[in-house]
mmCIF file of N, CA, C and O in Angstrom:
data_model
loop_
_atom_site.group_PDB
_atom_site.id
_atom_site.type_symbol
_atom_site.label_atom_id
_atom_site.label_comp_id
_atom_site.label_asym_id
_atom_site.label_seq_id
_atom_site.Cartn_x
_atom_site.Cartn_y
_atom_site.Cartn_z
ATOM 1 N N LEU A 4 1.019 -1.193 0.208
ATOM 2 C CA LEU A 4 -0.199 0.141 -0.097
ATOM 3 C C LEU A 4 0.672 1.114 -0.280
ATOM 4 O O LEU A 4 1.783 1.562 0.787
ATOM 5 N N ALA A 5 0.532 2.237 -0.784
ATOM 6 C CA ALA A 5 1.552 3.154 -1.082
ATOM 7 C C ALA A 5 0.777 4.163 0.521
ATOM 8 O O ALA A 5 -0.163 3.974 0.719
ATOM 9 N N ALA A 6 1.729 4.838 0.962
ATOM 10 C CA ALA A 6 1.295 5.861 1.985
ATOM 11 C C ALA A 6 0.681 7.009 1.231
ATOM 12 O O ALA A 6 0.540 7.848 0.432
ATOM 13 N N ILE A 7 -0.360 7.452 1.929
ATOM 14 C CA ILE A 7 -1.270 9.338 1.333
ATOM 15 C C ILE A 7 0.329 10.318 2.241
ATOM 16 O O ILE A 7 0.235 10.262 3.151
ATOM 17 N N GLU A 8 0.352 10.899 1.390
ATOM 18 C CA GLU A 8 1.701 12.242 1.689
ATOM 19 C C GLU A 8 -0.050 13.523 2.393
ATOM 20 O O GLU A 8 -0.404 13.753 2.046
ATOM 21 N N THR A 9 0.873 14.050 3.587
ATOM 22 C CA THR A 9 0.402 15.173 4.245
ATOM 23 C C THR A 9 0.466 16.022 3.617
ATOM 24 O O THR A 9 1.686 16.039 2.745
ATOM 25 N N PRO A 10 -0.140 16.710 4.267
ATOM 26 C CA PRO A 10 -0.240 18.642 3.426
ATOM 27 C C PRO A 10 1.031 18.692 3.400
ATOM 28 O O PRO A 10 2.070 19.578 2.740
ATOM 29 N N VAL A 11 1.886 18.585 4.839
ATOM 30 C CA VAL A 11 3.346 19.175 4.687
ATOM 31 C C VAL A 11 4.090 18.808 3.857
ATOM 32 O O VAL A 11 5.082 19.034 2.639
ATOM 33 N N GLU A 12 4.254 17.197 3.494
ATOM 34 C CA GLU A 12 5.439 16.616 2.963
ATOM 35 C C GLU A 12 4.983 16.785 1.173
ATOM 36 O O GLU A 12 5.679 16.813 0.400
ATOM 37 N N LEU A 13 3.471 17.213 0.800
ATOM 38 C CA LEU A 13 3.167 17.779 -0.623
ATOM 39 C C LEU A 13 3.419 18.989 -0.430
ATOM 40 O O LEU A 13 4.235 19.414 -1.606
ATOM 41 N N TRP A 14 3.567 19.958 0.418
ATOM 42 C CA TRP A 14 4.110 21.084 -0.026
ATOM 43 C C TRP A 14 5.688 21.198 -0.387
ATOM 44 O O TRP A 14 6.796 21.600 -1.367
ATOM 45 N N SER A 15 6.407 20.603 0.632
ATOM 46 C CA SER A 15 7.886 19.812 0.608
ATOM 47 C C SER A 15 8.274 19.938 -0.883
ATOM 48 O O SER A 15 9.206 20.237 -1.881
ATOM 49 N N ARG A 16 7.505 18.550 -1.851
ATOM 50 C CA ARG A 16 7.821 17.993 -2.766
ATOM 51 C C ARG A 16 7.288 19.103 -4.047
ATOM 52 O O ARG A 16 8.157 19.288 -4.846
ATOM 53 N N LEU A 17 6.111 19.634 -4.359
ATOM 54 C CA LEU A 17 5.721 20.866 -4.614
ATOM 55 C C LEU A 17 6.459 21.504 -5.439
ATOM 56 O O LEU A 17 7.001 22.296 -5.910
ATOM 57 N N PHE A 18 6.971 22.155 -3.689
ATOM 58 C CA PHE A 18 7.774 23.394 -3.901
ATOM 59 C C PHE A 18 9.077 23.592 -3.652
ATOM 60 O O PHE A 18 9.571 24.507 -3.322
ATOM 61 N N GLY A 19 9.952 22.524 -3.568
ATOM 62 C CA GLY A 19 10.722 22.131 -2.727
ATOM 63 C C GLY A 19 11.339 23.095 -1.416
ATOM 64 O O GLY A 19 12.599 23.567 -1.079
ATOM 65 N N LEU A 20 9.948 22.698 -0.227
ATOM 66 C CA LEU A 20 10.407 23.402 0.584
ATOM 67 C C LEU A 20 11.242 22.142 1.778
ATOM 68 O O LEU A 20 10.813 21.194 1.422
ATOM 69 N N THR A 21 11.692 22.886 2.732
ATOM 70 C CA THR A 21 12.418 22.116 4.208
ATOM 71 C C THR A 21 11.010 21.749 4.788
ATOM 72 O O THR A 21 9.813 22.411 4.322
ATOM 73 N N GLN A 22 10.547 20.735 5.432
ATOM 74 C CA GLN A 22 9.955 20.266 6.612
ATOM 75 C C GLN A 22 9.575 21.668 7.729
ATOM 76 O O GLN A 22 8.067 21.644 7.379
ATOM 77 N N SER A 23 10.474 22.215 7.815
ATOM 78 C CA SER A 23 9.918 23.273 8.543
ATOM 79 C C SER A 23 9.676 24.482 7.518
ATOM 80 O O SER A 23 8.890 25.443 8.400
ATOM 81 N N GLU A 24 10.161 24.716 6.535
ATOM 82 C CA GLU A 24 9.445 25.802 6.227
ATOM 83 C C GLU A 24 7.784 25.101 5.585
ATOM 84 O O GLU A 24 7.068 26.254 5.372
ATOM 85 N N ALA A 25 7.467 24.000 5.207
ATOM 86 C CA ALA A 25 6.590 23.568 4.807
ATOM 87 C C ALA A 25 5.398 23.519 5.669
ATOM 88 O O ALA A 25 3.819 23.479 5.816
ATOM 89 N N LYS A 26 5.814 23.316 7.111
ATOM 90 C CA LYS A 26 5.117 23.666 8.560
ATOM 91 C C LYS A 26 4.424 25.098 8.280
ATOM 92 O O LYS A 26 3.379 25.454 9.006
ATOM 93 N N LEU A 27 5.025 25.731 8.089
ATOM 94 C CA LEU A 27 4.660 27.464 8.544
ATOM 95 C C LEU A 27 4.395 27.257 7.348
ATOM 96 O O LEU A 27 3.369 28.634 7.557
ATOM 97 N N LEU A 28 4.415 27.267 5.910
ATOM 98 C CA LEU A 28 3.476 27.345 4.876
ATOM 99 C C LEU A 28 2.166 26.705 5.516
ATOM 100 O O LEU A 28 1.313 27.651 5.186
ATOM 101 N N GLU A 29 1.776 25.963 5.652
ATOM 102 C CA GLU A 29 0.473 24.691 6.363
ATOM 103 C C GLU A 29 0.028 26.018 7.448
ATOM 104 O O GLU A 29 -1.135 26.529 7.096
ATOM 105 N N ARG A 30 0.303 26.829 8.375
ATOM 106 C CA ARG A 30 -0.107 27.575 9.222
ATOM 107 C C ARG A 30 -0.041 28.758 8.718
ATOM 108 O O ARG A 30 -0.992 29.369 9.228
ATOM 109 N N LEU A 31 -0.025 29.161 7.945
ATOM 110 C CA LEU A 31 0.122 30.393 7.570
ATOM 111 C C LEU A 31 -1.263 30.422 6.357
ATOM 112 O O LEU A 31 -2.027 31.313 6.314
ATOM 113 N N VAL A 32 -1.359 29.710 5.593
ATOM 114 C CA VAL A 32 -2.268 29.206 5.279
ATOM 115 C C VAL A 32 -3.796 29.224 5.485
ATOM 116 O O VAL A 32 -4.763 29.299 5.157
ATOM 117 N N ALA A 33 -3.749 28.611 6.880
ATOM 118 C CA ALA A 33 -4.909 28.434 7.870
ATOM 119 C C ALA A 33 -5.156 29.533 8.101
ATOM 120 O O ALA A 33 -6.242 29.691 9.132
ATOM 121 N N GLY A 34 -4.381 30.886 8.148
ATOM 122 C CA GLY A 34 -5.214 32.043 8.326
ATOM 123 C C GLY A 34 -4.007 32.473 9.656
ATOM 124 O O GLY A 34 -4.291 33.724 10.273
ATOM 125 N N ASP A 35 -3.151 31.614 10.658
ATOM 126 C CA ASP A 35 -2.137 32.734 11.497
ATOM 127 C C ASP A 35 -1.555 32.857 10.521
ATOM 128 O O ASP A 35 -0.668 33.187 9.861
ATOM 129 N N SER A 36 -1.007 34.357 11.526
ATOM 130 C CA SER A 36 0.203 35.073 11.796
ATOM 131 C C SER A 36 1.274 34.868 11.817
ATOM 132 O O SER A 36 1.407 33.480 11.972
ATOM 133 N N VAL A 37 2.198 35.496 11.467
ATOM 134 C CA VAL A 37 3.452 34.682 11.760
ATOM 135 C C VAL A 37 4.253 34.642 13.150
ATOM 136 O O VAL A 37 4.528 33.533 13.252
ATOM 137 N N LYS A 38 3.642 35.642 13.860
ATOM 138 C CA LYS A 38 3.819 35.500 14.702
ATOM 139 C C LYS A 38 3.493 34.075 15.802
ATOM 140 O O LYS A 38 3.615 33.358 16.773
ATOM 141 N N GLU A 39 1.822 34.082 14.995
ATOM 142 C CA GLU A 39 1.415 32.632 15.736
ATOM 143 C C GLU A 39 1.885 31.453 15.545
ATOM 144 O O GLU A 39 1.875 30.576 15.640
ATOM 145 N N SER A 40 2.058 31.318 14.231
ATOM 146 C CA SER A 40 2.384 30.427 13.461
ATOM 147 C C SER A 40 3.810 29.755 13.995
ATOM 148 O O SER A 40 3.861 28.870 13.955
ATOM 149 N N ALA A 41 4.780 31.036 14.599
ATOM 150 C CA ALA A 41 5.662 30.514 15.288
ATOM 151 C C ALA A 41 5.802 30.409 16.725
ATOM 152 O O ALA A 41 6.685 29.086 17.134
ATOM 153 N N SER A 42 4.484 30.913 17.362
ATOM 154 C CA SER A 42 4.367 29.962 18.601
ATOM 155 C C SER A 42 3.798 28.790 18.407
ATOM 156 O O SER A 42 4.355 27.686 19.454
ATOM 157 N N HIS A 43 2.557 28.300 17.664
ATOM 158 C CA HIS A 43 2.197 27.152 17.450
ATOM 159 C C HIS A 43 3.537 26.051 17.010
ATOM 160 O O HIS A 43 3.712 24.828 17.291
ATOM 161 N N LEU A 44 4.541 26.639 16.518
ATOM 162 C CA LEU A 44 6.120 25.758 15.741
ATOM 163 C C LEU A 44 6.570 25.943 17.164
ATOM 164 O O LEU A 44 7.997 25.241 16.562
ATOM 165 N N ASP A 45 6.578 26.183 17.805
ATOM 166 C CA ASP A 45 7.531 26.577 19.016
ATOM 167 C C ASP A 45 9.237 26.879 18.575
ATOM 168 O O ASP A 45 9.985 26.456 18.294
ATOM 169 N N ILE A 46 9.163 28.065 17.822
ATOM 170 C CA ILE A 46 10.078 28.787 16.686
ATOM 171 C C ILE A 46 10.327 29.756 17.304
ATOM 172 O O ILE A 46 8.974 30.532 17.541
ATOM 173 N N SER A 47 10.984 30.964 17.198
ATOM 174 C CA SER A 47 11.031 32.624 17.264
ATOM 175 C C SER A 47 10.678 32.857 15.953
ATOM 176 O O SER A 47 10.258 32.508 14.847
ATOM 177 N N GLU A 48 9.592 34.042 16.222
ATOM 178 C CA GLU A 48 9.560 35.096 14.893
ATOM 179 C C GLU A 48 10.631 34.928 14.205
ATOM 180 O O GLU A 48 9.894 34.955 12.897
ATOM 181 N N GLY A 49 11.779 35.511 14.907
ATOM 182 C CA GLY A 49 12.525 36.285 13.451
ATOM 183 C C GLY A 49 13.576 34.649 12.316
ATOM 184 O O GLY A 49 13.088 34.476 11.519
ATOM 185 N N THR A 50 12.661 33.503 13.627
ATOM 186 C CA THR A 50 13.075 32.305 12.609
ATOM 187 C C THR A 50 12.231 32.000 11.777
ATOM 188 O O THR A 50 12.746 31.747 10.250
ATOM 189 N N ALA A 51 10.962 31.825 11.987
ATOM 190 C CA ALA A 51 9.661 31.927 11.037
ATOM 191 C C ALA A 51 9.879 32.971 10.079
ATOM 192 O O ALA A 51 9.398 32.536 8.706
ATOM 193 N N ARG A 52 10.281 33.865 10.122
ATOM 194 C CA ARG A 52 10.451 35.380 9.168
ATOM 195 C C ARG A 52 11.146 35.011 8.239
ATOM 196 O O ARG A 52 11.754 35.036 6.811
ATOM 197 N N GLN A 53 12.884 34.404 9.209
ATOM 198 C CA GLN A 53 13.851 33.838 7.714
ATOM 199 C C GLN A 53 13.204 32.567 6.905
ATOM 200 O O GLN A 53 13.148 32.606 5.896
ATOM 201 N N TYR A 54 12.330 31.603 7.603
ATOM 202 C CA TYR A 54 11.494 30.596 6.448
ATOM 203 C C TYR A 54 10.871 31.075 5.742
ATOM 204 O O TYR A 54 10.863 30.869 4.353
ATOM 205 N N LEU A 55 10.066 32.321 6.084
ATOM 206 C CA LEU A 55 9.135 33.018 5.328
ATOM 207 C C LEU A 55 10.018 33.499 4.215
ATOM 208 O O LEU A 55 9.200 33.478 2.747
ATOM 209 N N LYS A 56 11.115 34.476 4.051
ATOM 210 C CA LYS A 56 11.509 34.577 3.383
ATOM 211 C C LYS A 56 11.799 33.756 2.307
ATOM 212 O O LYS A 56 12.327 34.123 0.901
ATOM 213 N N VAL A 57 12.255 32.301 2.791
ATOM 214 C CA VAL A 57 12.972 31.252 2.065
ATOM 215 C C VAL A 57 11.572 31.046 1.074
ATOM 216 O O VAL A 57 11.551 30.691 -0.647
ATOM 217 N N ILE A 58 10.595 30.676 2.353
ATOM 218 C CA ILE A 58 9.096 30.431 1.259
ATOM 219 C C ILE A 58 8.907 31.213 -0.129
ATOM 220 O O ILE A 58 8.865 31.046 -0.923
ATOM 221 N N PHE A 59 9.023 32.242 -0.010
ATOM 222 C CA PHE A 59 8.902 33.377 -1.019
ATOM 223 C C PHE A 59 10.032 33.249 -1.848
ATOM 224 O O PHE A 59 9.441 33.696 -3.151
ATOM 225 N N GLN A 60 10.571 33.212 -2.163
ATOM 226 C CA GLN A 60 12.062 32.719 -3.095
ATOM 227 C C GLN A 60 11.482 31.657 -4.021
ATOM 228 O O GLN A 60 11.772 31.366 -5.220
ATOM 229 N N LYS A 61 11.625 30.396 -3.061
ATOM 230 C CA LYS A 61 11.213 29.277 -3.603
ATOM 231 C C LYS A 61 9.915 28.759 -4.412
ATOM 232 O O LYS A 61 10.049 28.469 -5.565
ATOM 233 N N MET A 62 8.804 29.730 -3.814
ATOM 234 C CA MET A 62 7.293 29.770 -4.446
ATOM 235 C C MET A 62 7.153 30.879 -5.673
ATOM 236 O O MET A 62 5.994 31.246 -5.897
ATOM 237 N N GLY A 63 8.173 31.891 -5.710
ATOM 238 C CA GLY A 63 8.012 32.834 -6.628
ATOM 239 C C GLY A 63 7.195 33.886 -6.406
ATOM 240 O O GLY A 63 6.395 34.757 -6.819
ATOM 241 N N ALA A 64 7.210 34.361 -4.869
ATOM 242 C CA ALA A 64 5.784 35.184 -4.436
ATOM 243 C C ALA A 64 6.536 36.434 -3.419
ATOM 244 O O ALA A 64 7.972 36.424 -3.506
ATOM 245 N N ARG A 65 5.885 37.160 -3.587
ATOM 246 C CA ARG A 65 6.258 38.795 -3.012
ATOM 247 C C ARG A 65 5.863 38.904 -1.316
ATOM 248 O O ARG A 65 6.568 39.956 -0.755
ATOM 249 N N ARG A 66 4.213 38.315 -1.283
ATOM 250 C CA ARG A 66 4.028 38.632 -0.618
ATOM 251 C C ARG A 66 3.225 37.634 -0.062
ATOM 252 O O ARG A 66 2.924 36.255 -0.582
ATOM 253 N N GLN A 67 2.245 36.779 1.185
ATOM 254 C CA GLN A 67 1.733 36.018 1.939
ATOM 255 C C GLN A 67 0.611 35.685 1.021
ATOM 256 O O GLN A 67 0.228 34.812 0.416
ATOM 257 N N ALA A 68 0.046 37.225 0.358
ATOM 258 C CA ALA A 68 -0.915 36.975 0.080
ATOM 259 C C ALA A 68 -0.572 36.010 -1.690
ATOM 260 O O ALA A 68 -2.089 35.476 -1.965
ATOM 261 N N ASP A 69 0.567 36.132 -2.010
ATOM 262 C CA ASP A 69 0.746 35.720 -3.053
ATOM 263 C C ASP A 69 0.782 34.139 -3.026
ATOM 264 O O ASP A 69 0.149 33.098 -3.937
ATOM 265 N N LEU A 70 1.009 33.743 -1.765
ATOM 266 C CA LEU A 70 1.417 32.133 -1.741
ATOM 267 C C LEU A 70 -0.126 31.494 -1.433
ATOM 268 O O LEU A 70 0.326 30.785 -1.428
ATOM 269 N N ILE A 71 -1.168 32.427 -0.653
ATOM 270 C CA ILE A 71 -2.345 31.786 -0.474
ATOM 271 C C ILE A 71 -2.465 31.523 -2.048
ATOM 272 O O ILE A 71 -2.977 30.265 -2.425
ATOM 273 N N ARG A 72 -2.454 32.379 -2.811
ATOM 274 C CA ARG A 72 -3.217 32.146 -3.870
ATOM 275 C C ARG A 72 -2.376 31.010 -4.838
ATOM 276 O O ARG A 72 -3.617 30.085 -5.253
ATOM 277 N N ILE A 73 -1.242 31.196 -5.087
ATOM 278 C CA ILE A 73 -0.197 29.686 -5.246
ATOM 279 C C ILE A 73 -0.990 28.090 -4.705
ATOM 280 O O ILE A 73 -1.227 27.354 -5.467
ATOM 281 N N VAL A 74 -0.935 28.428 -3.601
ATOM 282 C CA VAL A 74 -0.913 27.029 -2.645
ATOM 283 C C VAL A 74 -2.915 26.872 -2.829
ATOM 284 O O VAL A 74 -3.260 26.093 -3.232
ATOM 285 N N ALA A 75 -4.102 27.816 -3.306
ATOM 286 C CA ALA A 75 -4.965 27.729 -3.833
ATOM 287 C C ALA A 75 -5.130 27.003 -5.199
ATOM 288 O O ALA A 75 -6.652 26.957 -5.165
ATOM 289 N N ASN A 76 -3.931 27.456 -5.947
ATOM 290 C CA ASN A 76 -4.410 26.442 -6.891
ATOM 291 C C ASN A 76 -3.444 25.462 -7.042
ATOM 292 O O ASN A 76 -3.433 24.692 -8.355
ATOM 293 N N THR A 77 -3.197 24.850 -6.219
ATOM 294 C CA THR A 77 -2.624 23.655 -6.151
ATOM 295 C C THR A 77 -4.056 22.198 -6.070
ATOM 296 O O THR A 77 -5.015 22.629 -5.571
ATOM 297 N N PRO A 78 -3.363 20.999 -6.500
ATOM 298 C CA PRO A 78 -3.938 20.527 -6.495
ATOM 299 C C PRO A 78 -4.794 19.520 -5.027
ATOM 300 O O PRO A 78 -5.790 19.299 -4.904
ATOM 301 N N LEU A 79 -3.581 19.772 -3.989
ATOM 302 C CA LEU A 79 -3.971 19.541 -2.817
ATOM 303 C C LEU A 79 -4.932 20.578 -2.279
ATOM 304 O O LEU A 79 -6.317 19.752 -1.322
ATOM 305 N N TRP A 80 -5.020 21.629 -2.045
ATOM 306 C CA TRP A 80 -5.975 22.373 -1.973
ATOM 307 C C TRP A 80 -7.651 22.407 -2.474
ATOM 308 O O TRP A 80 -8.457 22.314 -1.890
ATOM 309 N N MET A 81 -7.492 22.171 -3.823
ATOM 310 C CA MET A 81 -8.419 21.554 -4.322
ATOM 311 C C MET A 81 -9.476 20.231 -3.896
ATOM 312 O O MET A 81 -10.750 20.685 -4.037
ATOM 313 N N ARG A 82 -8.239 19.335 -3.604
ATOM 314 C CA ARG A 82 -9.083 18.237 -3.211
ATOM 315 C C ARG A 82 -9.343 18.146 -1.826
ATOM 316 O O ARG A 82 -10.871 18.231 -1.408
ATOM 317 N N LYS A 83 -9.149 19.540 -0.795
ATOM 318 C CA LYS A 83 -9.682 20.186 0.618
ATOM 319 C C LYS A 83 -10.639 20.260 0.791
ATOM 320 O O LYS A 83 -11.643 20.069 1.222
ATOM 321 N N ILE A 84 -10.857 21.316 -0.607
ATOM 322 C CA ILE A 84 -11.977 21.951 -0.723
ATOM 323 C C ILE A 84 -13.022 20.816 -1.141
ATOM 324 O O ILE A 84 -14.289 21.194 -0.787
ATOM 325 N N ASP A 85 -12.545 20.032 -2.113
ATOM 326 C CA ASP A 85 -13.994 19.182 -2.582
ATOM 327 C C ASP A 85 -14.258 18.112 -1.156
ATOM 328 O O ASP A 85 -15.766 18.088 -0.750
ATOM 329 N N GLN A 86 -13.484 17.900 -0.794
ATOM 330 C CA GLN A 86 -13.793 17.008 0.567
ATOM 331 C C GLN A 86 -14.525 17.975 1.863
ATOM 332 O O GLN A 86 -15.817 17.413 2.187
ATOM 333 N N SER A 87 -14.373 19.463 1.874
ATOM 334 C CA SER A 87 -15.209 20.313 2.711
ATOM 335 C C SER A 87 -16.369 19.833 2.296
ATOM 336 O O SER A 87 -17.499 20.090 2.971
ATOM 337 N N SER A 88 -16.912 20.584 1.190
ATOM 338 C CA SER A 88 -17.942 20.364 0.261
ATOM 339 C C SER A 88 -19.019 19.323 0.706
ATOM 340 O O SER A 88 -20.329 19.440 0.736
ATOM 341 N N GLN A 89 -18.654 17.940 0.669
ATOM 342 C CA GLN A 89 -19.380 17.232 1.082
ATOM 343 C C GLN A 89 -20.127 17.170 2.181
ATOM 344 O O GLN A 89 -21.429 16.866 2.513
ATOM 345 N N PHE A 90 -19.542 18.024 3.321
ATOM 346 C CA PHE A 90 -20.172 18.443 4.471
ATOM 347 C C PHE A 90 -21.665 19.674 4.594
ATOM 348 O O PHE A 90 -22.176 20.204 5.535
ATOM 349 N N LEU A 91 -21.030 19.962 3.357
ATOM 350 C CA LEU A 91 -22.130 21.764 3.152
ATOM 351 C C LEU A 91 -23.407 20.899 2.732
ATOM 352 O O LEU A 91 -24.730 21.473 2.620
ATOM 353 N N TYR A 92 -23.908 20.237 2.608
ATOM 354 C CA TYR A 92 -25.529 19.502 1.884
ATOM 355 C C TYR A 92 -26.222 18.057 3.118
ATOM 356 O O TYR A 92 -25.722 18.233 4.060
#
């Protein structure tokens, strides 16, 4: 049986992110601020901002809104929306 990728593993593979960078991206996409994300991940805000700079470079983004747009156009996000919509009916 093939293992199913977690969102963090998929972000890592799709965008060439480290696990730490992908975990930060996941928190930001969920709506956390950089400060909230850092606290949740038990890293300093400065470290989170360094990761964010690298994420911007790797994903070709200039702002956090760009990251959300890029993620929203990935197959994982579309699958997540499809799964969520099952509960709307």
